[in-house]
PDB file of C-alpha atoms in Angstrom:
ATOM      1  CA  GLN A 488      12.031  -2.968  15.525  1.00  0.00           C
ATOM      2  CA  VAL A 489       9.317  -3.472  12.919  1.00  0.00           C
ATOM      3  CA  GLN A 490       9.223  -5.682   9.866  1.00  0.00           C
ATOM      4  CA  LEU A 491       6.784  -5.562   6.954  1.00  0.00           C
ATOM      5  CA  VAL A 492       6.447  -8.432   4.502  1.00  0.00           C
ATOM      6  CA  GLU A 493       4.323  -8.150   1.370  1.00  0.00           C
ATOM      7  CA  SER A 494       2.736 -10.954  -0.617  1.00  0.00           C
ATOM      8  CA  GLY A 495       0.075 -11.495  -3.239  1.00  0.00           C
ATOM      9  CA  GLY A 496       1.646  -9.996  -6.315  1.00  0.00           C
ATOM     10  CA  GLY A 497       1.552 -11.714  -9.675  1.00  0.00           C
ATOM     11  CA  SER A 498       0.761 -11.452 -13.361  1.00  0.00           C
ATOM     12  CA  VAL A 499      -2.815 -10.893 -14.481  1.00  0.00           C
ATOM     13  CA  GLN A 500      -4.779  -9.711 -17.485  1.00  0.00           C
ATOM     14  CA  ALA A 501      -6.314  -6.272 -17.682  1.00  0.00           C
ATOM     15  CA  GLY A 502      -9.654  -6.186 -15.912  1.00  0.00           C
ATOM     16  CA  GLU A 503      -8.736  -8.863 -13.403  1.00  0.00           C
ATOM     17  CA  SER A 504      -8.187  -8.517  -9.671  1.00  0.00           C
ATOM     18  CA  LEU A 505      -5.418  -9.111  -7.163  1.00  0.00           C
ATOM     19  CA  ARG A 506      -5.195  -8.826  -3.411  1.00  0.00           C
ATOM     20  CA  LEU A 507      -1.965  -7.766  -1.782  1.00  0.00           C
ATOM     21  CA  SER A 508      -1.197  -8.437   1.852  1.00  0.00           C
ATOM     22  CA  CYS A 509       1.370  -7.038   4.240  1.00  0.00           C
ATOM     23  CA  ILE A 510       2.111  -8.739   7.524  1.00  0.00           C
ATOM     24  CA  VAL A 511       3.548  -6.528  10.245  1.00  0.00           C
ATOM     25  CA  SER A 512       5.717  -7.767  13.055  1.00  0.00           C
ATOM     26  CA  GLY A 513       7.036  -5.687  15.885  1.00  0.00           C
ATOM     27  CA  TYR A 514       5.375  -2.663  17.415  1.00  0.00           C
ATOM     28  CA  THR A 515       1.931  -1.402  16.431  1.00  0.00           C
ATOM     29  CA  LEU A 516       1.706   1.023  13.524  1.00  0.00           C
ATOM     30  CA  ASN A 517      -0.995   3.695  13.399  1.00  0.00           C
ATOM     31  CA  CYS A 518      -0.468   4.840   9.832  1.00  0.00           C
ATOM     32  CA  MET A 519      -0.070   2.385   6.988  1.00  0.00           C
ATOM     33  CA  GLY A 520      -0.143   2.544   3.245  1.00  0.00           C
ATOM     34  CA  TRP A 521       0.750   1.157  -0.121  1.00  0.00           C
ATOM     35  CA  PHE A 522       3.141   2.678  -2.622  1.00  0.00           C
ATOM     36  CA  ARG A 523       4.230   1.574  -6.058  1.00  0.00           C
ATOM     37  CA  GLN A 524       7.083   2.219  -8.409  1.00  0.00           C
ATOM     38  CA  ALA A 525       7.189   1.352 -12.070  1.00  0.00           C
ATOM     39  CA  PRO A 526      10.488   1.099 -13.979  1.00  0.00           C
ATOM     40  CA  GLY A 527      11.786   4.540 -14.850  1.00  0.00           C
ATOM     41  CA  LYS A 528       9.115   6.303 -12.822  1.00  0.00           C
ATOM     42  CA  GLU A 529       9.013   7.929  -9.415  1.00  0.00           C
ATOM     43  CA  ARG A 530       7.475   6.191  -6.459  1.00  0.00           C
ATOM     44  CA  GLU A 531       3.755   6.885  -6.154  1.00  0.00           C
ATOM     45  CA  GLY A 532       1.560   6.765  -3.090  1.00  0.00           C
ATOM     46  CA  VAL A 533      -1.442   4.523  -3.745  1.00  0.00           C
ATOM     47  CA  ALA A 534      -3.525   4.328  -0.574  1.00  0.00           C
ATOM     48  CA  VAL A 535      -3.253   5.070   3.130  1.00  0.00           C
ATOM     49  CA  ILE A 536      -5.223   4.110   6.244  1.00  0.00           C
ATOM     50  CA  ASP A 537      -4.931   5.394   9.781  1.00  0.00           C
ATOM     51  CA  SER A 538      -5.778   3.838  13.141  1.00  0.00           C
ATOM     52  CA  ASP A 539      -9.374   5.104  12.958  1.00  0.00           C
ATOM     53  CA  GLY A 540      -9.934   3.570   9.548  1.00  0.00           C
ATOM     54  CA  TRP A 541      -9.736   6.823   7.635  1.00  0.00           C
ATOM     55  CA  THR A 542      -8.534   6.150   4.106  1.00  0.00           C
ATOM     56  CA  ASN A 543      -7.211   8.138   1.202  1.00  0.00           C
ATOM     57  CA  TYR A 544      -6.388   7.086  -2.339  1.00  0.00           C
ATOM     58  CA  ALA A 545      -4.469   8.334  -5.319  1.00  0.00           C
ATOM     59  CA  ASP A 546      -6.816   9.603  -8.005  1.00  0.00           C
ATOM     60  CA  SER A 547      -5.510   6.963 -10.392  1.00  0.00           C
ATOM     61  CA  VAL A 548      -6.871   4.114  -8.245  1.00  0.00           C
ATOM     62  CA  LYS A 549     -10.006   5.594  -6.685  1.00  0.00           C
ATOM     63  CA  GLY A 550     -12.984   3.319  -7.163  1.00  0.00           C
ATOM     64  CA  ARG A 551     -10.781   0.381  -8.132  1.00  0.00           C
ATOM     65  CA  PHE A 552      -8.536  -0.230  -5.116  1.00  0.00           C
ATOM     66  CA  THR A 553      -9.537  -0.706  -1.487  1.00  0.00           C
ATOM     67  CA  ILE A 554      -7.156  -0.566   1.450  1.00  0.00           C
ATOM     68  CA  SER A 555      -8.033  -2.328   4.680  1.00  0.00           C
ATOM     69  CA  LYS A 556      -6.419  -3.604   7.849  1.00  0.00           C
ATOM     70  CA  ASP A 557      -6.931  -6.384  10.321  1.00  0.00           C
ATOM     71  CA  ASN A 558      -5.543  -5.245  13.657  1.00  0.00           C
ATOM     72  CA  ALA A 559      -5.856  -8.659  15.264  1.00  0.00           C
ATOM     73  CA  LYS A 560      -3.809 -10.269  12.506  1.00  0.00           C
ATOM     74  CA  LYS A 561      -1.551  -7.214  12.096  1.00  0.00           C
ATOM     75  CA  THR A 562      -2.189  -7.362   8.385  1.00  0.00           C
ATOM     76  CA  LEU A 563      -2.651  -4.629   5.807  1.00  0.00           C
ATOM     77  CA  SER A 564      -4.391  -5.459   2.540  1.00  0.00           C
ATOM     78  CA  LEU A 565      -4.926  -3.856  -0.818  1.00  0.00           C
ATOM     79  CA  GLN A 566      -7.761  -5.213  -2.939  1.00  0.00           C
ATOM     80  CA  MET A 567      -7.137  -4.233  -6.542  1.00  0.00           C
ATOM     81  CA  SER A 568      -9.906  -4.576  -9.108  1.00  0.00           C
ATOM     82  CA  SER A 569     -10.272  -3.635 -12.753  1.00  0.00           C
ATOM     83  CA  LEU A 570      -6.520  -3.670 -13.106  1.00  0.00           C
ATOM     84  CA  LYS A 571      -4.936  -1.785 -15.977  1.00  0.00           C
ATOM     85  CA  PRO A 572      -1.542  -2.187 -17.638  1.00  0.00           C
ATOM     86  CA  GLU A 573      -0.532   1.144 -16.084  1.00  0.00           C
ATOM     87  CA  ASP A 574      -0.930  -0.455 -12.648  1.00  0.00           C
ATOM     88  CA  THR A 575       2.125  -2.572 -13.386  1.00  0.00           C
ATOM     89  CA  ALA A 576       4.738  -1.803 -10.733  1.00  0.00           C
ATOM     90  CA  MET A 577       6.515  -3.019  -7.657  1.00  0.00           C
ATOM     91  CA  TYR A 578       4.149  -2.481  -4.744  1.00  0.00           C
ATOM     92  CA  TYR A 579       5.469  -1.627  -1.306  1.00  0.00           C
ATOM     93  CA  CYS A 580       3.847  -1.659   2.075  1.00  0.00           C
ATOM     94  CA  ALA A 581       4.827   1.126   4.465  1.00  0.00           C
ATOM     95  CA  GLY A 582       3.933   1.939   8.025  1.00  0.00           C
ATOM     96  CA  ALA A 583       4.736   4.235  10.910  1.00  0.00           C
ATOM     97  CA  ALA A 584       3.818   4.870  14.519  1.00  0.00           C
ATOM     98  CA  TYR A 585       3.302   8.606  14.798  1.00  0.00           C
ATOM     99  CA  LEU A 586       3.016  10.066  18.272  1.00  0.00           C
ATOM    100  CA  THR A 587       1.697  13.376  16.999  1.00  0.00           C
ATOM    101  CA  GLY A 588       0.394  14.814  13.778  1.00  0.00           C
ATOM    102  CA  TYR A 589      -1.626  13.185  11.090  1.00  0.00           C
ATOM    103  CA  CYS A 590      -1.340  10.208   8.814  1.00  0.00           C
ATOM    104  CA  SER A 591      -0.869  10.873   5.131  1.00  0.00           C
ATOM    105  CA  LEU A 592       0.750   9.346   2.091  1.00  0.00           C
ATOM    106  CA  SER A 593       3.265  12.168   1.869  1.00  0.00           C
ATOM    107  CA  ARG A 594       4.340  11.856   5.482  1.00  0.00           C
ATOM    108  CA  LEU A 595       4.507   8.091   5.270  1.00  0.00           C
ATOM    109  CA  GLY A 596       6.552   8.333   2.110  1.00  0.00           C
ATOM    110  CA  TYR A 597       9.498  10.004   3.814  1.00  0.00           C
ATOM    111  CA  SER A 598       9.245   8.666   7.344  1.00  0.00           C
ATOM    112  CA  GLY A 599       7.788   5.169   7.219  1.00  0.00           C
ATOM    113  CA  ASN A 600       9.160   1.685   7.556  1.00  0.00           C
ATOM    114  CA  TRP A 601       9.154  -0.309   4.322  1.00  0.00           C
ATOM    115  CA  GLY A 602       8.737  -3.820   3.094  1.00  0.00           C
ATOM    116  CA  GLN A 603      10.714  -5.405   0.271  1.00  0.00           C
ATOM    117  CA  GLY A 604       7.920  -5.151  -2.269  1.00  0.00           C
ATOM    118  CA  THR A 605       5.832  -7.463  -4.401  1.00  0.00           C
ATOM    119  CA  GLN A 606       5.601  -7.262  -8.186  1.00  0.00           C
ATOM    120  CA  VAL A 607       2.308  -6.704  -9.967  1.00  0.00           C
ATOM    121  CA  THR A 608       2.210  -7.095 -13.734  1.00  0.00           C
ATOM    122  CA  VAL A 609      -0.916  -6.374 -15.751  1.00  0.00           C
ATOM    123  CA  SER A 610      -0.971  -7.274 -19.409  1.00  0.00           C
ATOM    124  CA  SER A 611      -3.426  -5.995 -22.004  1.00  0.00           C
TER     125      SER A 611
END
């Protein structure tokens, strides 16, 4: 059994920063990522990190967001800078323990474990 709990969301002005955290309890996950969903829009993969520290980002956040993990604390983070109103969404942490194959946002999107989400609102 695994549980993911997000925190760190809030309301900020455009250009400001936020840091999201996701605490994992249960078994170790080797593929973790962040997703977001805005009202009326489809869920979007934001960033992913594997057990070796390889990362990948959505084009819309490259250069502004940084995903990281602390294995000792079993915590996943997302540092978000230069926030834009279009970043407004519910942000979800997801993770999986894959025995074979590779880690990717697409794979995590349909086969990961999910947290309850944390709201990020960016006003102009």
